[in-house]
Coordinates of C-alpha atoms and ligand atoms in Angstrom, one line a residue:
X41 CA 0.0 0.0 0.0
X42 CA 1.1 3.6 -0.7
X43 CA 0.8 6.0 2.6
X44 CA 1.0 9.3 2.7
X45 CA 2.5 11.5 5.7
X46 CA 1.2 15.7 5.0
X47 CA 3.2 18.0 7.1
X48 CA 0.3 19.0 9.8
X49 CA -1.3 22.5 9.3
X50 CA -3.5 23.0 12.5
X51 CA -1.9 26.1 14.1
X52 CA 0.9 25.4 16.6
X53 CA 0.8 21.9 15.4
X54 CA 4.5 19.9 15.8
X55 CA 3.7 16.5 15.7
X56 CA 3.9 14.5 12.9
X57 CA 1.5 11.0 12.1
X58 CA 4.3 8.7 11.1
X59 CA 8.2 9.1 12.5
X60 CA 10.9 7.6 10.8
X61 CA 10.9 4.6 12.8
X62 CA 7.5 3.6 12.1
X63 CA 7.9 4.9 8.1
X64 CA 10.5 1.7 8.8
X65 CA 8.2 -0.9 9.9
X66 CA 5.8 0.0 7.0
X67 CA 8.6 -0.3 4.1
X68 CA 9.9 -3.3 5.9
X69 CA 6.3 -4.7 5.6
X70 CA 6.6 -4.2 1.7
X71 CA 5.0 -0.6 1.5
X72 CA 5.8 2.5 0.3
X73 CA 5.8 5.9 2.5
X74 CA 5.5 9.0 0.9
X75 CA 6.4 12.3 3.4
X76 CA 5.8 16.2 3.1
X77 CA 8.9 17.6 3.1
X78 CA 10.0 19.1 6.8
X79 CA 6.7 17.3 8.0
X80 CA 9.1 15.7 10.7
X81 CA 10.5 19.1 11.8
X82 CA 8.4 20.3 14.3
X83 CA 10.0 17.1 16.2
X84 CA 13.5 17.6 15.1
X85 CA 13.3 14.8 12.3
X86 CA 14.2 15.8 9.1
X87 CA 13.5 14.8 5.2
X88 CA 17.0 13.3 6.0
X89 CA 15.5 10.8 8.6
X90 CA 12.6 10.2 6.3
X91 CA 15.0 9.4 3.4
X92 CA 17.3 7.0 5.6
X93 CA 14.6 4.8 6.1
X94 CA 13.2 4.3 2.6
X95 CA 10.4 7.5 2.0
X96 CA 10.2 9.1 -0.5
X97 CA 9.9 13.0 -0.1
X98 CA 7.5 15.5 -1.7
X99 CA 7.3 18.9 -1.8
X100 CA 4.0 19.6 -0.8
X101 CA 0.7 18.1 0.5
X102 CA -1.3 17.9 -3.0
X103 CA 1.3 15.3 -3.7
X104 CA 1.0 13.3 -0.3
X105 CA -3.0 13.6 -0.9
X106 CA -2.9 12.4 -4.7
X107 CA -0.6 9.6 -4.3
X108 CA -1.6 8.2 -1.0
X109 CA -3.9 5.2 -0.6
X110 CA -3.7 5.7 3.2
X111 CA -3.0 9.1 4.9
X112 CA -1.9 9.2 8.2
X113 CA -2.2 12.6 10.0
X114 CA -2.2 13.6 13.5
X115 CA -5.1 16.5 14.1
X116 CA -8.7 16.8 12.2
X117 CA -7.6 17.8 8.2
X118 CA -8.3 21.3 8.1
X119 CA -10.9 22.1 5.0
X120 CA -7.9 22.6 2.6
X121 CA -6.8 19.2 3.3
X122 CA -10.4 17.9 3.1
X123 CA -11.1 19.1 -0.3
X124 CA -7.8 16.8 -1.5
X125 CA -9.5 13.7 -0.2
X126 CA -11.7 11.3 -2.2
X127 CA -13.5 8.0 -2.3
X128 CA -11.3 5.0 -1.8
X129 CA -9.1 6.5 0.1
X130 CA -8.4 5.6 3.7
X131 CA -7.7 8.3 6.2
X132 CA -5.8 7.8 9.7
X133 CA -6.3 10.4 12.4
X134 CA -7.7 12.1 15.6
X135 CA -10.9 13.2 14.1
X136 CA -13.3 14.8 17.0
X137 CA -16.1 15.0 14.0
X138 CA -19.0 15.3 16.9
X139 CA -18.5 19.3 18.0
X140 CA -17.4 20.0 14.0
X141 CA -20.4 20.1 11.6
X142 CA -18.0 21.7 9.1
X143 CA -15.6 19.3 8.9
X144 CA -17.9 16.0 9.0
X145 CA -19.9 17.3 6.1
X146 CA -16.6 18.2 4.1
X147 CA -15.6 14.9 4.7
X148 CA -18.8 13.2 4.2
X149 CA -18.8 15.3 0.6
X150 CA -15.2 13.8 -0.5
X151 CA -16.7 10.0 0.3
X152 CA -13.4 9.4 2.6
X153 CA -12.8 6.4 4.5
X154 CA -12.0 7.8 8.1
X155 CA -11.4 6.2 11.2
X156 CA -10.7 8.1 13.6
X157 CA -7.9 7.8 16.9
X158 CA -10.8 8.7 19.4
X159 CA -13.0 5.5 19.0
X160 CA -10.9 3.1 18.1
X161 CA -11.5 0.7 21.5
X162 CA -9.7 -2.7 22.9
X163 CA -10.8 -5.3 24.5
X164 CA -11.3 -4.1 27.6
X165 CA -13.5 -1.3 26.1
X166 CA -10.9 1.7 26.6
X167 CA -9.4 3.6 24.5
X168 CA -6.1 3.1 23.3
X169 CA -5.4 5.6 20.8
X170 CA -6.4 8.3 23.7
X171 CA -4.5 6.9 26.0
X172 CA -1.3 8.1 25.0
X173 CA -1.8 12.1 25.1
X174 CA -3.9 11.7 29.0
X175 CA -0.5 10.0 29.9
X176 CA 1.7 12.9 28.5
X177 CA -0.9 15.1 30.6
X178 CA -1.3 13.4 33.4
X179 CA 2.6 13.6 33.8
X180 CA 3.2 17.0 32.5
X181 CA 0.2 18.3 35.0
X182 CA 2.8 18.3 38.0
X183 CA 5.8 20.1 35.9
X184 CA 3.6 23.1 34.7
X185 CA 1.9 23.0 38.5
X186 CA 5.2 22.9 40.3
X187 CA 6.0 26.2 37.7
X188 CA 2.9 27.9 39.1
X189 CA 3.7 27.7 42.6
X190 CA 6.9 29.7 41.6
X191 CA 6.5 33.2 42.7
X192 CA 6.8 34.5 39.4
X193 CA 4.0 32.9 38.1
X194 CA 1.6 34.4 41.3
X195 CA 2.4 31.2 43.4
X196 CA 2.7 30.7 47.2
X197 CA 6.2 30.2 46.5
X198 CA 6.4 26.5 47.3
X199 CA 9.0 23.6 46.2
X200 CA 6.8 20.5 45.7
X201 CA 8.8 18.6 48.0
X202 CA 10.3 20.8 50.5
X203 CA 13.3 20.3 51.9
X204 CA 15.0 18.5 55.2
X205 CA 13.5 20.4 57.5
X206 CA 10.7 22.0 55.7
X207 CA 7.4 20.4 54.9
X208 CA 6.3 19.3 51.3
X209 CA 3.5 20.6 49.2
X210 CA -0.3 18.8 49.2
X211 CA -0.8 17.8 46.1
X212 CA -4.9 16.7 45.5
X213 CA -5.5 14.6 42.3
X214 CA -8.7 14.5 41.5
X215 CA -9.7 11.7 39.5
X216 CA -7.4 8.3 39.8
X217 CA -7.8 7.8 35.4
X218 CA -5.0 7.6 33.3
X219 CA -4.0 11.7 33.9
X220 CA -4.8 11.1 37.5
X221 CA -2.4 7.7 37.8
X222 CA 0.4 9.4 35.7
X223 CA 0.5 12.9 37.7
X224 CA 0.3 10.8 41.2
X225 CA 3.5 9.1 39.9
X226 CA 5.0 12.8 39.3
X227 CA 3.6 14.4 42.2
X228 CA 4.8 11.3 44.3
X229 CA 8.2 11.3 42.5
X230 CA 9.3 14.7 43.2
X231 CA 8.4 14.0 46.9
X232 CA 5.3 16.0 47.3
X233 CA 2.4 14.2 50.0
X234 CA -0.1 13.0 47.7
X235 CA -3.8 12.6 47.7
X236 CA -6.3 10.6 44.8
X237 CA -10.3 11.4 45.2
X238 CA -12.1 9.1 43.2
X239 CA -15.6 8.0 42.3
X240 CA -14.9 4.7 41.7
X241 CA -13.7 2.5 44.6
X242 CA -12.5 -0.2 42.2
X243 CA -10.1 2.9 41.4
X244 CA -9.0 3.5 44.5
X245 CA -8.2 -0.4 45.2
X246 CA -6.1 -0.7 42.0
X247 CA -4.5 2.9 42.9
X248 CA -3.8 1.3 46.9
X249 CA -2.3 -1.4 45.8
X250 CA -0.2 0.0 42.9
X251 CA 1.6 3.1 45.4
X252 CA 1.0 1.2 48.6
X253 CA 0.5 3.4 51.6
X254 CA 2.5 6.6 50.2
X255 CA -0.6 7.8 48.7
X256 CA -3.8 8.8 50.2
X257 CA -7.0 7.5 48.7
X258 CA -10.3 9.1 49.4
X259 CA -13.6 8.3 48.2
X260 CA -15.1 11.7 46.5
X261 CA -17.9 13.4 48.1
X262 CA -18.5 17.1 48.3
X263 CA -17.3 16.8 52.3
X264 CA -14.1 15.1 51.0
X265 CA -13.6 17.5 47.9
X266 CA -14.2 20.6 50.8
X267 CA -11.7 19.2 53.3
X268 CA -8.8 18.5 50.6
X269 CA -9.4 21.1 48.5
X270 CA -8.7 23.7 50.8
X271 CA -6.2 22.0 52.6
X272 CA -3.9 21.7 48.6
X273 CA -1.5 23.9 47.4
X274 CA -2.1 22.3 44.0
X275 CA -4.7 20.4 42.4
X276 CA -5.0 18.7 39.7
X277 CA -8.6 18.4 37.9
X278 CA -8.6 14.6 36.0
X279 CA -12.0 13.5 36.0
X280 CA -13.7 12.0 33.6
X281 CA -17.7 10.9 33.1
X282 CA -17.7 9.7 29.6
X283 CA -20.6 11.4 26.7
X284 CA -21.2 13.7 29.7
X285 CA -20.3 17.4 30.5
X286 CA -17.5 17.4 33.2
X287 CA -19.1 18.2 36.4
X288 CA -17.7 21.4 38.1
X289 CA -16.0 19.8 41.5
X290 CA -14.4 23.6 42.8
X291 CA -16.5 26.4 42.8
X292 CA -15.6 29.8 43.0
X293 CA -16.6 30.5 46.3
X294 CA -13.8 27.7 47.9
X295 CA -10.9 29.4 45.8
X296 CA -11.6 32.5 48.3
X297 CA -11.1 29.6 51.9
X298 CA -8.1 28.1 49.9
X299 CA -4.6 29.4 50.9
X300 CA -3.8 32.7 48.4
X301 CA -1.4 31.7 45.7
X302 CA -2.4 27.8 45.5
X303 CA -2.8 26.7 42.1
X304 CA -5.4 24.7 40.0
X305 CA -4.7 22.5 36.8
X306 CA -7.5 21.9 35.0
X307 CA -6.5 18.9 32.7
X308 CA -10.3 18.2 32.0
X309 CA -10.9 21.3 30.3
X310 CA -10.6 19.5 26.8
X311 CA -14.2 18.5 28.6
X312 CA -15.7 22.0 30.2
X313 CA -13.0 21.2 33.0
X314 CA -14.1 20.7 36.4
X315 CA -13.1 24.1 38.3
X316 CA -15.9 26.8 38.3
X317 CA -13.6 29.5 37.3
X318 CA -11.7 27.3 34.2
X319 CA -11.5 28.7 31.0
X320 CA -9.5 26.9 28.3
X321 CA -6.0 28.8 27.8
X322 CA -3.3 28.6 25.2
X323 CA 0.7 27.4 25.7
X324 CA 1.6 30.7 24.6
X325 CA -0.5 32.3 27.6
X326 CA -1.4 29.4 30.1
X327 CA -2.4 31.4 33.5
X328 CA -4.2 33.2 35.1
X329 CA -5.2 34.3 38.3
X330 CA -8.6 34.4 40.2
X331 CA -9.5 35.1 43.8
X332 CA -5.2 34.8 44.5
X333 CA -5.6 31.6 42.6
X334 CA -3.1 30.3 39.6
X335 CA -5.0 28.2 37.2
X336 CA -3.1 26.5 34.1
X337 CA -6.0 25.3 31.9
X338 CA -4.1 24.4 28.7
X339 CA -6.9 22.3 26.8
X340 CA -4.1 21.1 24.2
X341 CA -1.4 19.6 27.1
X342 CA 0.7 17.1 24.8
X343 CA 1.6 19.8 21.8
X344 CA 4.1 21.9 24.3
X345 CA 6.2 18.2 24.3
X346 CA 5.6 17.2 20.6
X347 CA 8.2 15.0 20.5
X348 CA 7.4 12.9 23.6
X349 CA 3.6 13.0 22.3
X350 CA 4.4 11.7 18.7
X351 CA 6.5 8.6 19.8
X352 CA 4.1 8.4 22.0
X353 CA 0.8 8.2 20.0
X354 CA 3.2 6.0 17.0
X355 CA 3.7 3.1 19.7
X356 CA -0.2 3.7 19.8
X357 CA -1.4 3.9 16.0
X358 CA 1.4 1.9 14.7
X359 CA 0.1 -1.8 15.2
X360 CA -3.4 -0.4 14.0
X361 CA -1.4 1.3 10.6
X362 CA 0.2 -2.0 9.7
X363 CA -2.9 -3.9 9.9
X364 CA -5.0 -1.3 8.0
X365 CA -1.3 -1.4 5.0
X366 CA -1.1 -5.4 5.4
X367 CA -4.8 -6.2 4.7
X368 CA -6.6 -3.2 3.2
X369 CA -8.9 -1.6 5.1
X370 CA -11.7 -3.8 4.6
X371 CA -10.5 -6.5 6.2
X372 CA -8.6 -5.4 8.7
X373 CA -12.0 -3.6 9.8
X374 CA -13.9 -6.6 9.3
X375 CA -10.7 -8.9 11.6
X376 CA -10.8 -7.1 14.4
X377 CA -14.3 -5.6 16.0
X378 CA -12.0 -3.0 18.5
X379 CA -10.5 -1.3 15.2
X380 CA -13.9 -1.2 13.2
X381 CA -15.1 1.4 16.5
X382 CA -13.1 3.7 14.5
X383 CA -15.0 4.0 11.3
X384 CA -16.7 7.2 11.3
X385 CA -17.3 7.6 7.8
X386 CA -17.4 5.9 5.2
X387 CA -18.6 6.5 1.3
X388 CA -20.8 9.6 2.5
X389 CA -22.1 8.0 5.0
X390 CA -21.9 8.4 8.8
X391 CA -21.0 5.5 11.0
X392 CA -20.8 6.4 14.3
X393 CA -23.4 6.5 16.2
X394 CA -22.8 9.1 18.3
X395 CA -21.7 11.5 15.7
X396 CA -24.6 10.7 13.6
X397 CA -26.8 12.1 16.1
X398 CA -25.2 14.8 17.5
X399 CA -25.1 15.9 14.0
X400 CA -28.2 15.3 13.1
X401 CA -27.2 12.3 10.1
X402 CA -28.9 8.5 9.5
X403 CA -26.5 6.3 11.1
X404 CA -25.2 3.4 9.2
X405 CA -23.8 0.7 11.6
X406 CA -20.0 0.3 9.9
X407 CA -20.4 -3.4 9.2
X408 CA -23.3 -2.6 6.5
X409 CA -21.4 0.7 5.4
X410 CA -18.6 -1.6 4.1
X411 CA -20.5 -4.2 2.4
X412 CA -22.2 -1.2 0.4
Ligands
LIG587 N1 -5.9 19.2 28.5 C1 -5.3 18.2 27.8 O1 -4.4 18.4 27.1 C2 -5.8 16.8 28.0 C3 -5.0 15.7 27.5 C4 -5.5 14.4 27.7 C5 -6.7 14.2 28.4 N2 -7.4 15.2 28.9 C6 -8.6 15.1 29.7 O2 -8.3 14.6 31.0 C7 -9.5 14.1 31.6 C8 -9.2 12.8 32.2 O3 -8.8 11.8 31.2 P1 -8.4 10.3 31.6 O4 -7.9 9.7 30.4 O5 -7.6 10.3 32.8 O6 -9.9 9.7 31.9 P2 -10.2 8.3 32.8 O7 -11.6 7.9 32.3 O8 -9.1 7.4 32.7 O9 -10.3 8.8 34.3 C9 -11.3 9.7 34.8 C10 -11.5 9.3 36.3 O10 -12.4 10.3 36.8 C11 -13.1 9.7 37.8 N3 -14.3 10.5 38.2 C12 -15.4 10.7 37.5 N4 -16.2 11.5 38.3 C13 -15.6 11.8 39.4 C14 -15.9 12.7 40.5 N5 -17.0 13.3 40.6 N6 -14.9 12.8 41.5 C15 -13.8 12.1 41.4 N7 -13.4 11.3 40.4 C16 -14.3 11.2 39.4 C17 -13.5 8.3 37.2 O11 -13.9 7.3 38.2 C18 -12.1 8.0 36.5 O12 -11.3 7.2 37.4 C19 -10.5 14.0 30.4 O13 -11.4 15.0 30.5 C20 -9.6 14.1 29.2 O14 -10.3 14.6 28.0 C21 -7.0 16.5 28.7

C-alpha cells in the first residue's frame, strides 16, 4: 500500500502522524511511504530521517493527498486538506467529528474512508489511541503545577517537595484515570504528599495497591472534595464521566477559603473542566489568576512536548497502521471488531453512532457501510 505522511497545518501543530521509525516498519512490511517535506520538523526529524529509512519526499501536501492510498495525519484535516481527499481513500487520524459540523460534512462530501484515533477501543473497552496524550498530561500536570507555585507565576512560592526540615507541598488529584495515575507518579516522585479522590472504589483499590501506603485515597464526596481542596497547594482536575459534561467539582466560592497563591490545573478542560472559574488557555499564555488563585487550563497539554507525544501516539497507532497497510482496510476492519469502532465515515455515510446524532445524520452501523 502507498501512505501518505502531509506535514500537519492546524496552528501550533509539531507533531507528525508517522516518525521515521514507524515509516521503517511500514517499508519493511513491503510498503511505500510518501512524506511532506519538513513534516518531521516540528520534532527535530528531518526529510534526511525520512530518506534514511526508505520514504520518498515530496514537496508539498497535493502530492501526499494524490498519491496516498492511506494518509496518516495527527489532528482533524483542516478544510484545505479535506477538499484533497476522495473516495477509496483511507484516512488515519484524531478526528473529533462530533462538536465539527464543518468538517464532517466536508468529509462526508469527498466519500473518505475515516477512522478516527478517538474511537478506536480494545478489548477491555478503553481507548487506546487516547491513552497516550492523558499519559503525557497526566505527567506533564505536575511540571507546569510545580512552575505555578513559583513566585513568578503568582504562586505561594512552594517547592513540591520541600526540603529537610521544611514540609512538602499537598498535592490533590482529583480523578485516579490515566491523567490522575500518571500525575500521582510525578507528584509522588518529586516527593510532594499526595492525595487521589475518586468516584470509583474499584479505582481507589487498583490505585492502593499500585503506590501502597504513600498515597492517600479518598472516596469523592463534596465533604471530601471541601476538606482537601482547601487543605492543597495544587490540584489537579482529572475526571472524567464519559458522553457527559464534566461536572464542576471547585466552585468559586472555595478558591476564596483556599490558601492565596495555591494553584489549580484543570486537565479536563478539553471536557468544560471541572473548576468553576476554568477557561481553556493557550501554551503561549497558560495562567491566570482568580481570587489569588493560579489556574493552568491548557486544553491542548501534549503539543508543548511534541516529540514525547508523537513517539508516543506512534507506539499507539502503529500496530493499527500496519494492519489497516497489510490487509486493506476492509479487512482489517472486518478482523478485528476494537479497530472497526473507528470508522466514522465511510462513502458519504456516517457510521458512528454518536456523531450521527449529535449531528443530526442517519447512522449506518459500519459493518453494512462496508458491504455497500
Ligand atoms: N488538557 C489536555 O491536554 C488533555 C489531554 C489528555 C486528556 N485530557 C482530559 O483529561 C480528563 C481525564 O482523562 P483520563 O484519560 O484520565 O480519563 P479516565 O476515564 O481514565 O479517568 C477519569 C477518572 O475520573 C473519575 N471520576 C469521575 N467523576 C468523578 C468525581 N465526581 N470525582 C472524582 N473522580 C471522578 C473516574 O472514576 C475515573 O477514574 C479527560 O477530560 C480528558 O479529556 C486533557
Amino acid at each position: 500500500m502507498l501512505i501518505g505522511v502531509p506535514k500537519e497545518i492546524k496552528n501550533n501543530e509539531y507533531r507528525v502522524g508517522l516518525i521515521p521509525a514507524s515509516v521503517r516498519e511500514l517499508i519493511l512490511h513491503g510498503h511505500q511511504v510518501v512524506v511532506e517535506s519538513e513534516a518531521g520538523i516540528g520534532i527535530g526529524m528531518d526529510d534526511d530521517a525520512y530518506r534514511a529509512v526508505g520514504a520518498e519526499i515530496v514537496g508539498d501536501a497535493r502530492a501526499v493527498f494524490e498519491k496516498a492510498e492511506m494518509v496518516v495525519k495527527v489532528k482533524e484535516p483542516q478544510p484545505t486538506e479535506c477538499r484533497l481527499l476522495r473516495e477509496g481513500q483511507l484516512l488515519f487520524t484524531y478526528l473529533h467529528l462530533a462538536p465539527d459540523p464543518n468538517q464532517t460534512e466536508l468529509l462526508l462530501n469527498a466519500g473518505v474512508t475515516a477512522i478516527a484515533y478517538e474511537t478506536v477501543t480494545d478489548r477491555h473497552g478503553g481507548l487506546p489511541l487516547l491513552v497516550p496524550m492523558s499519559e503525557v498530561a497526566g505527567r506533564m500536570s505536575i511540571q507546569a503545577g510545580a512552575m505555578c507555585l513559583e513566585k513568578s507565576h503568582g504562586g505561594a512560592g512552594l517547592l513540591l517537595g520541600g526540603v529537610p526540615g521544611v514540609a512538602p507541598a499537598n498535592v490533590l488529584v482529583i480523578g485516579g484515570g490515566v491523567v490522575g495515575t500518571n500525575a500521582i507518579r510525578m507528584a509522588m516522585g518529586l516527593e510532594a504528599r499526595v492525595t487521589v479522590l475518586d468516584r470509583s472504589l474499584e479505582r481507589l483499590a487498583e490505585l492502593d495497591l499500585q503506590f501502597g501506603g504513600r498515597l492517600n485515597t479518598i472516596y469523592s464526596t463534596k465533604e471530601a472534595l471541601e476538606e482537601y481542596v482547601l487543605d492543597a497547594d495544587l490540584v489537579i482536575g482529572a475526571v472524567l464521566v464519559p458522553g457527559a459534561a464534566t461536572p464542576k467539582l471547585v466552585t468559586r466560592e472555595m478558591l476564596g477559603r483556599m490558601r492565596p497563591g495555591s494553584v489549580l490545573v484543570d486537565v479536563a478542560i478539553d471536557q468544560g473542566g471541572c473548576f468553576e472559574t476554568s477557561h481553556a488557555t493557550t501554551h503561549a499564555d497558560p495562567t491566570y489568576i482568580v481570587d489569588n488563585i493560579v489556574h493552568y487550563c491548557v486544553a491542548n497539554m501534549p503539543g508543548a512536548v511534541a516529540r514525547t507525544s508523537t513517539f508516543a501516539l506512534n507506539n499507539a497507532t502503529l500496530p493499527f497502521a500496519l494492519a489497516l497497510a497489510d490487509k486493506g482496510f476492509p479487512r482489517a476492519l472486518a478482523d478485528d471488531p476494537c479497530l472497526l469502532e473507528g470508522l466514522n465515515l465511510h462513502k458519504g455515510r456516517v457510521t458512528y453512532e454518536a456523531v450521527a446524532s449529535a449531528l443530526g445524520y442517519d447512522y449506518l452501523p459500519a459493518r453494512e457501510a462496508l458491504a455497500l
